[in-house]
Short mmCIF file of C-alpha atoms in Angstrom, two decimals:
data_model
loop_
_atom_site.label_atom_id
_atom_site.label_comp_id
_atom_site.label_asym_id
_atom_site.label_seq_id
_atom_site.Cartn_x
_atom_site.Cartn_y
_atom_site.Cartn_z
CA MET A 390 0.69 -14.99 47.07
CA ARG A 391 2.87 -11.93 46.68
CA PHE A 392 5.71 -14.07 45.42
CA LYS A 393 3.57 -15.59 42.66
CA ARG A 394 2.35 -12.16 41.62
CA ALA A 395 5.89 -10.76 41.54
CA THR A 396 7.07 -13.73 39.45
CA ALA A 397 4.17 -13.34 37.03
CA THR A 398 4.89 -9.61 36.71
CA GLU A 399 8.58 -10.32 36.15
CA GLU A 400 7.73 -12.77 33.34
CA ARG A 401 5.42 -10.24 31.74
CA LEU A 402 8.19 -7.61 31.92
CA LYS A 403 10.60 -10.00 30.20
CA ARG A 404 8.06 -10.70 27.43
CA LEU A 405 7.47 -6.97 27.06
CA ALA A 406 11.22 -6.33 26.78
CA ARG A 407 11.55 -9.04 24.09
CA SER A 408 8.59 -7.56 22.20
CA ILE A 409 10.13 -4.09 22.32
CA GLU A 410 13.47 -5.39 21.01
CA SER A 411 11.68 -7.28 18.25
CA LEU A 412 9.70 -4.17 17.35
CA ALA A 413 12.88 -2.09 17.18
CA GLY A 414 14.37 -4.64 14.78
CA ARG A 415 11.28 -4.59 12.56
CA ASP A 416 11.29 -0.77 12.57
CA ALA A 417 14.95 -0.71 11.53
CA ALA A 418 14.19 -3.15 8.69
CA GLN A 419 11.28 -0.99 7.52
CA ILE A 420 13.50 2.11 7.55
CA ARG A 421 16.15 0.30 5.49
CA GLU A 422 13.48 -0.81 2.99
CA ALA A 423 12.10 2.74 2.72
CA GLU A 424 15.63 4.07 2.09
CA ARG A 425 16.20 1.38 -0.55
CA MET A 426 12.93 2.29 -2.28
CA SER A 427 13.80 5.97 -2.17
CA ALA A 428 17.16 5.29 -3.85
CA LEU A 429 15.47 3.00 -6.39
CA ARG A 430 12.90 5.69 -7.21
CA GLY A 431 15.63 8.28 -7.76
CA SER A 432 17.56 5.91 -10.03
CA ALA A 433 14.42 4.99 -11.96
CA ALA A 434 13.49 8.65 -12.53
CA ALA A 435 17.04 9.41 -13.69
CA GLU A 436 16.84 6.45 -16.09
CA LEU A 437 13.50 7.72 -17.43
CA HIS A 438 15.11 11.12 -18.04
CA ALA A 439 18.10 9.47 -19.72
CA SER A 440 15.73 7.61 -22.08
CA CYS A 441 14.04 10.90 -22.96
CA ALA A 442 17.40 12.66 -23.41
CA ASP A 443 18.62 9.85 -25.68
CA PHE A 444 15.45 10.13 -27.77
CA VAL A 445 15.72 13.94 -28.04
CA GLY A 446 19.40 13.68 -28.95
CA SER A 447 18.67 11.06 -31.62
CA VAL A 448 15.98 13.21 -33.23
CA ASN A 449 18.05 16.41 -33.06
CA ARG A 450 21.04 14.69 -34.73
CA LEU A 451 18.79 14.02 -37.75
CA LEU A 452 17.59 17.64 -37.99
CA SER A 453 19.48 20.46 -39.72
CA LYS A 454 19.32 22.37 -36.42
CA PRO A 455 18.17 21.15 -32.99
CA LEU A 456 14.44 21.80 -32.63
CA VAL A 457 13.43 19.30 -29.96
CA GLU A 458 13.98 20.25 -26.32
CA LEU A 459 13.82 18.28 -23.08
CA GLY A 460 13.03 19.97 -19.80
CA PRO A 461 14.68 19.77 -17.41
CA ALA A 462 17.90 19.44 -19.38
CA GLU A 463 19.50 17.42 -16.56
CA PHE A 464 18.10 15.16 -13.87
CA LEU A 465 20.02 13.33 -11.17
CA PRO A 466 18.65 10.66 -8.81
CA ALA A 467 18.82 13.21 -5.97
CA SER A 468 16.53 15.51 -8.02
CA PHE A 469 13.56 13.18 -7.52
CA ARG A 470 10.91 14.88 -5.39
CA ASP A 471 9.36 12.61 -2.80
CA PRO A 472 6.81 13.71 -1.83
CA GLY A 473 5.81 15.87 -4.76
CA ASN A 474 5.33 15.79 -8.50
CA ASN A 475 8.15 15.45 -11.00
CA VAL A 476 7.71 16.75 -14.54
CA PHE A 477 9.59 16.07 -17.79
CA GLN A 478 8.58 17.76 -21.05
CA ILE A 479 9.65 17.17 -24.62
CA ASN A 480 8.80 20.23 -26.75
CA PHE A 481 9.03 21.02 -30.43
CA SER A 482 7.26 23.64 -32.56
CA GLY A 483 4.38 24.22 -30.15
CA ARG A 484 3.84 20.53 -29.50
CA MET A 485 4.51 18.88 -26.18
CA LEU A 486 4.86 15.51 -24.53
CA HIS A 487 4.21 16.15 -20.82
CA MET A 488 5.20 13.49 -18.26
CA GLU A 489 4.15 14.01 -14.66
CA PHE A 490 4.96 11.36 -12.06
CA ARG A 491 5.33 10.84 -8.33
CA ALA A 492 6.19 8.23 -5.73
CA THR A 493 3.35 6.02 -4.57
CA ASP A 494 1.84 6.79 -1.16
CA THR A 495 3.07 3.42 0.15
CA LEU A 496 6.37 1.70 -0.64
CA THR A 497 4.67 -0.27 -3.42
CA SER A 498 1.17 -0.21 -4.84
CA THR A 499 -1.15 -2.21 -7.08
CA ASP A 500 -4.10 0.20 -6.82
CA ASP A 501 -4.10 1.30 -10.48
CA PHE A 502 -2.06 -1.44 -12.17
CA ARG A 503 -1.80 -5.18 -11.62
CA ILE A 504 2.02 -5.24 -11.38
CA PRO A 505 3.50 -3.76 -8.16
CA TYR A 506 4.85 -0.27 -8.86
CA ILE A 507 6.82 2.37 -6.94
CA ILE A 508 6.20 5.42 -9.16
CA GLU A 509 2.98 6.38 -10.92
CA GLY A 510 2.24 9.09 -13.41
CA LYS A 511 0.57 10.31 -16.57
CA ILE A 512 1.79 11.15 -20.04
CA ARG A 513 -0.13 13.76 -22.00
CA CYS A 514 0.37 14.77 -25.63
CA LEU A 515 -0.57 18.30 -26.63
CA ASN A 516 -0.73 20.27 -29.83
CA GLN A 517 -2.93 23.21 -30.79
CA GLN A 518 -5.50 21.08 -32.61
CA MET A 519 -5.91 18.83 -29.56
CA LEU A 520 -6.26 21.86 -27.30
CA ASP A 521 -8.87 23.41 -29.62
CA GLN A 522 -10.88 20.18 -29.52
CA VAL A 523 -10.30 19.78 -25.77
CA LEU A 524 -8.87 16.37 -26.56
CA ILE A 525 -5.87 15.59 -24.39
CA PRO A 526 -5.28 11.84 -24.30
CA GLU A 527 -3.60 10.42 -21.21
CA THR A 528 -1.44 7.36 -20.95
CA LEU A 529 -0.63 6.04 -17.49
CA LEU A 530 3.02 5.59 -16.55
CA PHE A 531 4.29 3.10 -13.97
CA CYS A 532 7.71 2.15 -12.66
CA CYS A 533 7.16 -1.51 -11.83
CA LEU A 534 9.27 -3.79 -9.68
CA GLU A 535 10.79 -6.85 -11.28
CA SER A 536 13.35 -9.30 -9.85
CA GLY A 537 15.35 -6.84 -7.75
CA GLY A 538 15.11 -4.04 -10.31
CA TYR A 539 12.47 -2.06 -12.12
CA THR A 540 10.98 -1.43 -15.54
CA TRP A 541 8.98 1.50 -16.91
CA LEU A 542 5.62 0.53 -18.42
CA THR A 543 2.80 2.54 -19.97
CA PHE A 544 -0.87 1.69 -19.91
CA ASP A 545 -3.41 3.18 -22.29
CA PRO A 546 -6.75 2.94 -20.44
CA ARG A 547 -8.73 3.61 -23.63
CA ILE A 548 -7.58 0.40 -25.31
CA HIS A 549 -6.19 -1.48 -22.27
CA ARG A 550 -2.75 -1.80 -23.81
CA VAL A 551 0.50 -2.15 -21.87
CA THR A 552 3.77 -1.20 -23.56
CA PRO A 553 7.30 -0.60 -22.32
CA PHE A 554 8.39 3.02 -22.06
CA ASP A 555 11.17 3.03 -24.62
CA ARG A 556 12.31 4.76 -27.81
CA GLU A 557 9.59 3.02 -29.86
CA PHE A 558 6.90 4.32 -27.50
CA LEU A 559 8.29 7.86 -27.78
CA VAL A 560 8.40 7.66 -31.59
CA VAL A 561 4.77 6.48 -31.77
CA VAL A 562 3.55 9.18 -29.38
CA MET A 563 5.51 11.99 -31.03
CA GLU A 564 4.31 10.92 -34.50
CA ARG A 565 0.75 11.61 -33.32
CA LEU A 566 1.72 15.20 -32.59
CA VAL A 567 3.20 15.96 -36.02
#
């Protein structure tokens, strides 16, 4: 009887050891995926900043003197705060486009948007008239996954419209502030 019990215990120990090794492998894969997502988020945020910088530069080249500013002036992938909020602002003559975004709580999410995303945020447009009327429209901002890469999309919840975050979007939004 003791022999059977010892053999059964030995088999259970072997299964336990295999399970532990399998678990360690899954944990390592999850860590690699989290590191990949972190790097992807940093790159995506830097690309978002580059799009804003390109827009600001394009507008300023058409002005007699530079009047449009982007804050922060520089942003590297390593500058991305995770956890925490990241903020970009485009300012001119008392008007502001305020972008605030952060990493999702999980590696990817579909809580607020139907396409899986890794960064979520809000875009607010402000000028004195809007502040006086307490009217600060918000557009949602998402960095969505697509075939090994990502794309920045905006969603206006008032009219249920999805648009890419690009130069055209920035022109339309900034025209509202003028």
